[in-house]
GROMACS .gro file of C-alpha atoms in nm:
model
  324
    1UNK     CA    1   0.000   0.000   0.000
    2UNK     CA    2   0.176   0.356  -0.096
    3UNK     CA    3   0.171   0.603   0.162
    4UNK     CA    4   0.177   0.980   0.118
    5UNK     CA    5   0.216   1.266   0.330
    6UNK     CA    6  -0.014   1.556   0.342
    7UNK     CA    7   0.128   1.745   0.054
    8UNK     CA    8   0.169   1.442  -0.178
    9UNK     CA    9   0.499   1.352  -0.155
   10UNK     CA   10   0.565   0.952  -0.173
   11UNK     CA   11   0.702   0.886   0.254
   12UNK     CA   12   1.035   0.674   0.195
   13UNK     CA   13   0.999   0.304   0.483
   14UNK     CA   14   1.272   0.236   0.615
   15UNK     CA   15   1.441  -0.078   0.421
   16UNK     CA   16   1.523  -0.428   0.672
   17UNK     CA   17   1.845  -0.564   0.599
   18UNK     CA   18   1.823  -0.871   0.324
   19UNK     CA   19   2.015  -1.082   0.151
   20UNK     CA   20   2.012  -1.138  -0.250
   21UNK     CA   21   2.154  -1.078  -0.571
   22UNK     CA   22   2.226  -0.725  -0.520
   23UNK     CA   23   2.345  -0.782  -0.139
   24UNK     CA   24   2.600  -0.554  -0.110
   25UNK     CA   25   2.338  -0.234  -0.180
   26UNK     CA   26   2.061  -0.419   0.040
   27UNK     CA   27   2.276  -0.440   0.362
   28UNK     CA   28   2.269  -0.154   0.632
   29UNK     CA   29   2.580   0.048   0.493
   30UNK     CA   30   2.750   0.349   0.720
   31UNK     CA   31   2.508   0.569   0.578
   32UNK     CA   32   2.541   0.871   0.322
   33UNK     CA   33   2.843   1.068   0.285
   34UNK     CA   34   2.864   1.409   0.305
   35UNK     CA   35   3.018   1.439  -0.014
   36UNK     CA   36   2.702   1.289  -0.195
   37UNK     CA   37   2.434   1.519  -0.084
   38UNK     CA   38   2.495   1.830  -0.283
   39UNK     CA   39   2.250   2.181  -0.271
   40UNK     CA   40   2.371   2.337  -0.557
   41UNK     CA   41   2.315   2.120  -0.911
   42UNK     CA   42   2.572   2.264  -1.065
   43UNK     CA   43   2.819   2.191  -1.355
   44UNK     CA   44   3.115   2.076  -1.178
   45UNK     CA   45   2.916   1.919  -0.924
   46UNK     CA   46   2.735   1.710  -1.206
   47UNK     CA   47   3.064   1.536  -1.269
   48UNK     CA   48   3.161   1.517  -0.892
   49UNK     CA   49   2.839   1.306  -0.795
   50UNK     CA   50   2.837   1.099  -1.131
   51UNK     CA   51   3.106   0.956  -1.056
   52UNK     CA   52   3.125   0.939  -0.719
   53UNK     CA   53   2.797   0.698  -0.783
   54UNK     CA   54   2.915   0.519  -1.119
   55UNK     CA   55   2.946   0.181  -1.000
   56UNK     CA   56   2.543   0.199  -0.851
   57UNK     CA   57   2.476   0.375  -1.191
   58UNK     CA   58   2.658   0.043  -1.396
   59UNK     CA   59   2.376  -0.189  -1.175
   60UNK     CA   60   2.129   0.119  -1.290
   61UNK     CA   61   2.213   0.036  -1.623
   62UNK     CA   62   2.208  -0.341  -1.565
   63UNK     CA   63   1.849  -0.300  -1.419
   64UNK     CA   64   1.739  -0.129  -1.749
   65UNK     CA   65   1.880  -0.370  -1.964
   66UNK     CA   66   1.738  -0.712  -1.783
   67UNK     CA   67   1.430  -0.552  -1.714
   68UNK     CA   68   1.372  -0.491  -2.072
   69UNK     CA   69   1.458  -0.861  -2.186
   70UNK     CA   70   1.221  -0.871  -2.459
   71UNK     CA   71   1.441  -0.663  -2.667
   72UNK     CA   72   1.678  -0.919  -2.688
   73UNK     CA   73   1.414  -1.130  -2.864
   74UNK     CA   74   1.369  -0.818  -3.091
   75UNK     CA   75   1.761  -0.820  -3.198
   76UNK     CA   76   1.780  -1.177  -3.257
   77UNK     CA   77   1.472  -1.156  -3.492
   78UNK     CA   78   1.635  -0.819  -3.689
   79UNK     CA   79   1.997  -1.031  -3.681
   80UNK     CA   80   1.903  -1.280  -3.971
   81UNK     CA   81   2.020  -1.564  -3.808
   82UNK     CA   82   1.670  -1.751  -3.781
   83UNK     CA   83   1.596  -1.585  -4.160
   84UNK     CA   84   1.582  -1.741  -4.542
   85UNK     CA   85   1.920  -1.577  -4.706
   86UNK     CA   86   1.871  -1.485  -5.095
   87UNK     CA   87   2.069  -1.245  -5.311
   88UNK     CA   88   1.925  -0.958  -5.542
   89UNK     CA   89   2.102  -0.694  -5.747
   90UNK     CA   90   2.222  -0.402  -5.604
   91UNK     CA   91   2.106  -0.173  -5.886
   92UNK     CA   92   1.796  -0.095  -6.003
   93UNK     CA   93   1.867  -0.072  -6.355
   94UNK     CA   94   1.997  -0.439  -6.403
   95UNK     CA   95   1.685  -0.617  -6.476
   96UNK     CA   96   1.658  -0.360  -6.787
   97UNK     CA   97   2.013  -0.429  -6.900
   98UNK     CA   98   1.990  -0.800  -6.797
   99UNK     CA   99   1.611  -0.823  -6.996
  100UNK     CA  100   1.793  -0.639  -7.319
  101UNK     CA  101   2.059  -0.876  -7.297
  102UNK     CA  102   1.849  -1.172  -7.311
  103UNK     CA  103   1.633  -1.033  -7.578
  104UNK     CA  104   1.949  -0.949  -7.806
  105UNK     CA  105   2.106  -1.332  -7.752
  106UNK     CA  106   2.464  -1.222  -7.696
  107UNK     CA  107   2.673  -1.091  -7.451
  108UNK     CA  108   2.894  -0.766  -7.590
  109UNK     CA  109   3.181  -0.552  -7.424
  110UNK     CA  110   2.925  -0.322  -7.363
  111UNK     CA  111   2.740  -0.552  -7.152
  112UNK     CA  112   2.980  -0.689  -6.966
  113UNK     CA  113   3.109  -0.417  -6.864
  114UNK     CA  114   2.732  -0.294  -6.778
  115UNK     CA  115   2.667  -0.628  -6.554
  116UNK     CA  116   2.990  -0.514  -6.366
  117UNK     CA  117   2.884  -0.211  -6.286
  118UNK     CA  118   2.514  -0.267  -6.205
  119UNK     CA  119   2.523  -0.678  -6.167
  120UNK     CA  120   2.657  -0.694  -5.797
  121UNK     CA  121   2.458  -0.893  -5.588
  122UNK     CA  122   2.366  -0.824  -5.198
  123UNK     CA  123   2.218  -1.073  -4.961
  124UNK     CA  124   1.856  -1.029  -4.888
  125UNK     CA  125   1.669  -1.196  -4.565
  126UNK     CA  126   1.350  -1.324  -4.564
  127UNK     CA  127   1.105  -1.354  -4.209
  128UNK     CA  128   1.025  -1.723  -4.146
  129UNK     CA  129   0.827  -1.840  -3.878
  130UNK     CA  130   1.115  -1.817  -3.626
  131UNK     CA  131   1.116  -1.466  -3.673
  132UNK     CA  132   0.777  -1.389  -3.656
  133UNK     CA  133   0.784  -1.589  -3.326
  134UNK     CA  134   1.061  -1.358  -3.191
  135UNK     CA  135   0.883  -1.030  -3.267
  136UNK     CA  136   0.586  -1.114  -3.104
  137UNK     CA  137   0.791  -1.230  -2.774
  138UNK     CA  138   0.949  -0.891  -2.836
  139UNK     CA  139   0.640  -0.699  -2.801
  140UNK     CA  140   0.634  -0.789  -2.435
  141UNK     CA  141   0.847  -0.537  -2.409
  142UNK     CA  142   0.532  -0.294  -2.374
  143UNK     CA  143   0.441  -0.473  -2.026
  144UNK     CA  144   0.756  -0.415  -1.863
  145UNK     CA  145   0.968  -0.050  -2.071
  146UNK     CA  146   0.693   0.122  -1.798
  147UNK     CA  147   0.774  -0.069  -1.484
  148UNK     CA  148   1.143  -0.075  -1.537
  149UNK     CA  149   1.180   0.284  -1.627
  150UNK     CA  150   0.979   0.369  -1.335
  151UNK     CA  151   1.160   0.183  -1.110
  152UNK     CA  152   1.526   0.294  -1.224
  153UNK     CA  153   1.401   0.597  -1.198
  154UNK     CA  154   1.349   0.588  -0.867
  155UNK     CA  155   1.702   0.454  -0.750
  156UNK     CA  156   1.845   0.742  -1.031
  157UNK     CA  157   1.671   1.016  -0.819
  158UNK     CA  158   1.784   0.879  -0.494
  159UNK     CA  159   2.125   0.895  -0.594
  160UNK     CA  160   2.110   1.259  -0.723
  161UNK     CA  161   1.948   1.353  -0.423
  162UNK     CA  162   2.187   1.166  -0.239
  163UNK     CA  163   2.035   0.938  -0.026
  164UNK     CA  164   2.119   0.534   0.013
  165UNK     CA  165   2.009   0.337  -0.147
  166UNK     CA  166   1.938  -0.043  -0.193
  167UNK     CA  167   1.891  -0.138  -0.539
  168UNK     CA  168   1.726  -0.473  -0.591
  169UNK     CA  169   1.502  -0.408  -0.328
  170UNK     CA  170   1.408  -0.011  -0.481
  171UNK     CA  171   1.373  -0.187  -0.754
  172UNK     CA  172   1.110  -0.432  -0.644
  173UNK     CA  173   0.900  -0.240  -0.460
  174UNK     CA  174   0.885   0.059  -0.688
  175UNK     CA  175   0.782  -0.174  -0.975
  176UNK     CA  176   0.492  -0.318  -0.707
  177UNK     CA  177   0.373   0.040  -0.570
  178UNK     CA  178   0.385   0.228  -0.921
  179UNK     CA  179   0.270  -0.039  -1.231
  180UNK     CA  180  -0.081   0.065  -1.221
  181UNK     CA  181   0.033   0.402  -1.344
  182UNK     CA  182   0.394   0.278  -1.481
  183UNK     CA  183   0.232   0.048  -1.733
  184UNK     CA  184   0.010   0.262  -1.891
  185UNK     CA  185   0.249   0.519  -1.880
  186UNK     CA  186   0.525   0.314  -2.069
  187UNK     CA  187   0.284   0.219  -2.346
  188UNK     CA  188   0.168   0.554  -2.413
  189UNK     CA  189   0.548   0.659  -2.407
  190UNK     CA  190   0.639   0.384  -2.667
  191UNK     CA  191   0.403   0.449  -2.903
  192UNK     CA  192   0.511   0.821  -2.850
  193UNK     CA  193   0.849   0.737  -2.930
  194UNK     CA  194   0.770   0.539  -3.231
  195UNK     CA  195   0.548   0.757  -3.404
  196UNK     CA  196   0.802   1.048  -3.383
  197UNK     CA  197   1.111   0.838  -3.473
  198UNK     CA  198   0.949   0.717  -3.779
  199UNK     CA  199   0.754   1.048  -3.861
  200UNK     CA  200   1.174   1.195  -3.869
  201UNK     CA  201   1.260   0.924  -4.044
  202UNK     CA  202   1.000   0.945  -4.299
  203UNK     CA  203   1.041   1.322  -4.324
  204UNK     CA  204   1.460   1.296  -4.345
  205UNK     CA  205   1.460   1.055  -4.648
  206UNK     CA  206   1.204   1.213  -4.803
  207UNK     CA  207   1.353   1.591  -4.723
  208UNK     CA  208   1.270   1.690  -5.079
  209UNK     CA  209   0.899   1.722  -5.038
  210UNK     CA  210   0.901   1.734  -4.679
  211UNK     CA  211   1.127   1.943  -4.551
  212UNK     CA  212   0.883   2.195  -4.410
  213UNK     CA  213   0.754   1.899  -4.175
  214UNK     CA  214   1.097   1.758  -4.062
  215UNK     CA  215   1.209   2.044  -3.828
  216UNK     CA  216   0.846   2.093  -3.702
  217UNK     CA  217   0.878   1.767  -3.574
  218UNK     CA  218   1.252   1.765  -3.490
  219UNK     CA  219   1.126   2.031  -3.239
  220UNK     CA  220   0.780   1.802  -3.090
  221UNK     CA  221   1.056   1.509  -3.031
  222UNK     CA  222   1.309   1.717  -2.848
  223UNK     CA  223   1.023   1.810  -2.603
  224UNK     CA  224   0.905   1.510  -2.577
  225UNK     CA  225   1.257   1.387  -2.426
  226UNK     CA  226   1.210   1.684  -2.246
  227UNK     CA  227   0.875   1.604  -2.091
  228UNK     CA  228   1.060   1.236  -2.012
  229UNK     CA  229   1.302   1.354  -1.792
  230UNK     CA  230   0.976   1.475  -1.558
  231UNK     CA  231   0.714   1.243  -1.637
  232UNK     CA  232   0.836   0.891  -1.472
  233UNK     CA  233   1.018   1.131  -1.189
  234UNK     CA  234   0.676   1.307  -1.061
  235UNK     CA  235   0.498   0.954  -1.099
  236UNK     CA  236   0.739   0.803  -0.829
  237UNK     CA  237   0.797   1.137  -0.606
  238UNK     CA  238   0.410   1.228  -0.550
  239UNK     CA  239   0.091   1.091  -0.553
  240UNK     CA  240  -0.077   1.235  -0.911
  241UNK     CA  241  -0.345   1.113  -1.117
  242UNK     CA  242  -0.184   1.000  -1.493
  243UNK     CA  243  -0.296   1.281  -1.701
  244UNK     CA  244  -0.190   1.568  -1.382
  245UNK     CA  245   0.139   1.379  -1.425
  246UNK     CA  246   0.151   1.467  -1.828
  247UNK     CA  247   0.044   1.808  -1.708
  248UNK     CA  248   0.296   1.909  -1.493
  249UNK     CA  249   0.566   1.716  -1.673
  250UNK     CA  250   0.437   1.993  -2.013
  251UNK     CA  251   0.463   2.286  -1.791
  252UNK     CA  252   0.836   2.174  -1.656
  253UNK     CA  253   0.964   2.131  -1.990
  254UNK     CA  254   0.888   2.518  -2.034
  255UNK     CA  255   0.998   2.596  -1.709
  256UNK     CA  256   1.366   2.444  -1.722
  257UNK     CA  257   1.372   2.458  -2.067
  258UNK     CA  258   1.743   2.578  -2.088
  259UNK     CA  259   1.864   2.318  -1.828
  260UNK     CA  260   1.673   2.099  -2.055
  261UNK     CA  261   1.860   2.144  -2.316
  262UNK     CA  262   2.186   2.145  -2.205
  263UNK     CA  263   2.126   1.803  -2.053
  264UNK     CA  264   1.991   1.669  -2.336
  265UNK     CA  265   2.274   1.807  -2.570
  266UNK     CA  266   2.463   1.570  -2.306
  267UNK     CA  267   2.257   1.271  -2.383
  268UNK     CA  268   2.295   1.300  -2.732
  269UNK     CA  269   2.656   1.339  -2.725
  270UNK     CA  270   2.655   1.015  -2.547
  271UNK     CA  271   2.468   0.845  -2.757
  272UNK     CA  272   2.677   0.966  -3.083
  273UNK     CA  273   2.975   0.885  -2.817
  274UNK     CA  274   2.845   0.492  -2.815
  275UNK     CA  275   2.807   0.496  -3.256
  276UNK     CA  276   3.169   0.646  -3.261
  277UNK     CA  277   3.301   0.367  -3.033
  278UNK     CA  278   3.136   0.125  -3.284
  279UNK     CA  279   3.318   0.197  -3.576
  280UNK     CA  280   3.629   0.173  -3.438
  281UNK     CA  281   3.572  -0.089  -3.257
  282UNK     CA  282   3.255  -0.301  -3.209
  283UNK     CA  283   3.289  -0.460  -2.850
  284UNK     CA  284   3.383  -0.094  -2.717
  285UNK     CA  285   3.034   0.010  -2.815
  286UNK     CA  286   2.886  -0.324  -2.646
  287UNK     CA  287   3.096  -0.205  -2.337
  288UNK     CA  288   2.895   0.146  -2.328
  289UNK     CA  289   2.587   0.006  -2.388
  290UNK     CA  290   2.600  -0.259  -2.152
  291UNK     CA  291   2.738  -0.072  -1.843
  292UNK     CA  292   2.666   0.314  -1.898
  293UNK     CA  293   2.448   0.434  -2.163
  294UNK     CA  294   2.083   0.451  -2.051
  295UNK     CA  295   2.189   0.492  -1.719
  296UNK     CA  296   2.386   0.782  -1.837
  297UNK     CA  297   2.093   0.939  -2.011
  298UNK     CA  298   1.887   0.876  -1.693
  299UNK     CA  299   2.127   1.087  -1.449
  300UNK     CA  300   2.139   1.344  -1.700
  301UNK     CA  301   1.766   1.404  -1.733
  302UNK     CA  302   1.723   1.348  -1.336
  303UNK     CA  303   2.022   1.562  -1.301
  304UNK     CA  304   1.785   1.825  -1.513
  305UNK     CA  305   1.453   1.768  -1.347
  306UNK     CA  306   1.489   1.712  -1.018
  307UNK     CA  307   1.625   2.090  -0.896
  308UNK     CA  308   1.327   2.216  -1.099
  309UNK     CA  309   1.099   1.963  -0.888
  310UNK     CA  310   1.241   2.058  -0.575
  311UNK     CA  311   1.226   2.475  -0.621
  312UNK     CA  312   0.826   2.440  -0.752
  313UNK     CA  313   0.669   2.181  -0.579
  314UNK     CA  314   0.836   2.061  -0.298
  315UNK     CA  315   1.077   2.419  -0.153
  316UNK     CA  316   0.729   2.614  -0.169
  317UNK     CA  317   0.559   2.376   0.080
  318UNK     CA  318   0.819   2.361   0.325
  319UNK     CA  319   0.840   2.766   0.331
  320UNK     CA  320   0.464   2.790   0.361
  321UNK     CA  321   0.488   2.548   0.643
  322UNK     CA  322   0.741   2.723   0.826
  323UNK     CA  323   0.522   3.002   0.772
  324UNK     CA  324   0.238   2.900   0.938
   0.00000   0.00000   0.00000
């Protein structure tokens, strides 16, 4: 059962002392350091308590990526090894020069040299049922992207804020309290997600006729991500119905719209940081997706949204408090 105070704000139990998978977080530690709770989110202190909490930020990153298994299911299906293998011309202009050669009944200089420039052949992959199987296993993945990102979200704000915490049992408990709102929540965000990746990516390649539309909606994704680093953070902090939480997430994206930015100028740098690692060298880019991509992008938009939290919703009812 969740409990609130009288203002809202989700009241953190105390956590017993367990044993698990993640012992060494769920064990009574000595307690916080000084040197994690910071006042001022600032830019050198961003770097000071990132990685003075990178290893809990690696597990972070672990819980994302386990959490999400049905995207594994997704990769093996898009890998083509469970697909039918064919080959097709690379060119579109070969079955021309190929039908022309047929109909003339000889092969001339000219030809050959055509079929070596347009008759180069590229593998092609076909579904079978394997496939098929795997992309429906992947769509699981709507059931638990809410839950999980709720969760880790959760443990991400506790370390920003600097308080201890115990990370397979955060983790558990969050996903229990918050999946009635988490679930929906991560559905709706998915289908957000896809609709505006493939509305840029229908707009980029066809930038000829639609270049009016791509930068409208360049603009609607980058404050959507915006609206992200608020939405899953308010639905774990306080006790708001699911569309108050879109609200309020809307207004905070205007609010810290700078500090927005800058953050997620950071998360795209990381990501283009993980791409860059892959051409040079492909486990490298394995490495930083495995241990500290999305938890990376998750500090970074807590990192943004939290300070805005605490000066608007949660500083203000302390003061008036003290007032009265």
């Amino acid at each position: 059962m969740k409990e609130f105070n009288e203002h809202g704000e989700r009241i953190e139990k105390p956590k017993k002392k367990r044993r698990g998978l993640f012992s060494g977080y769920e064990k009574d530690g000595k307690g916080i350091d000084k040197d994690d709770v910071i006042t001022k989110y600032d830019f050198l202190s961003f770097f000071k308590l990132y990685f003075r909490r990178f290893i809990k930020l690696i597990w972070v990153n672990a819980l994302y990526i386990v959490g999400n298994f049905p995207i594994f299911f997704l990769l093996l299906a898009i890998s083509g090894i469970f697909s039918d293998v064919g080959v097709t011309p690379s060119s579109e202009v070969f079955p021309v020069i190929n039908g022309i050669h047929i109909a003339s009944g000889e092969l001339t200089p000219s030809f050959a040299s055509l079929f070596g420039i347009h008759g180069q052949m590229v593998p092609v992959y076909a579904d079978t049922v394997v496939t098929y199987i795997l992309y429906g296993l992947s769509a699981l993945a709507i059931f638990t992207f809410g839950p999980v990102n709720a969760a880790c979200t959760y443990i991400v704000r506790n370390l920003v804020k600097g308080e201890h915490v115990f990370m397979w049992d955060d983790f558990k408990s969050t996903i229990k309290s918050s999946w009635k709102q988490s679930l929906p929540m991560g559905i709706l965000d998915l289908i957000m997600l896809a609709m505006c990746t493939y509305a840029l990516y229908l707009y980029y390649y066809n930038y000829a006729n639609y270049y009016m539309m791509f930068y409208p909606m360049l603009l609607v994704f980058i404050l959507y991500i915006f609206m992200r680093f608020y939405i899953y953070t308010l639905m774990v902090t306080f006790d708001l119905k699911f569309f108050q939480i879109i609200k309020n997430a809307a207004i905070f994206t205007l609010l810290g719209f700078g500090r927005n930015f800058l953050l997620f100028c950071g998360c795209v740098m990381l990501v283009m940081f993980t791409i860059w690692l892959g051409t040079l060298f492909v486990p490298l880019a394995v490495i930083s997706i495995f241990m500290v991509l999305f938890s990376g992008c998750a500090y970074m938009g807590m990192y943004a949204a939290w300070p805005k939290i605490q000066k608007y919703m949660i500083d203000p009812y302390y003061k008036k408090s003290e007032t009265e």
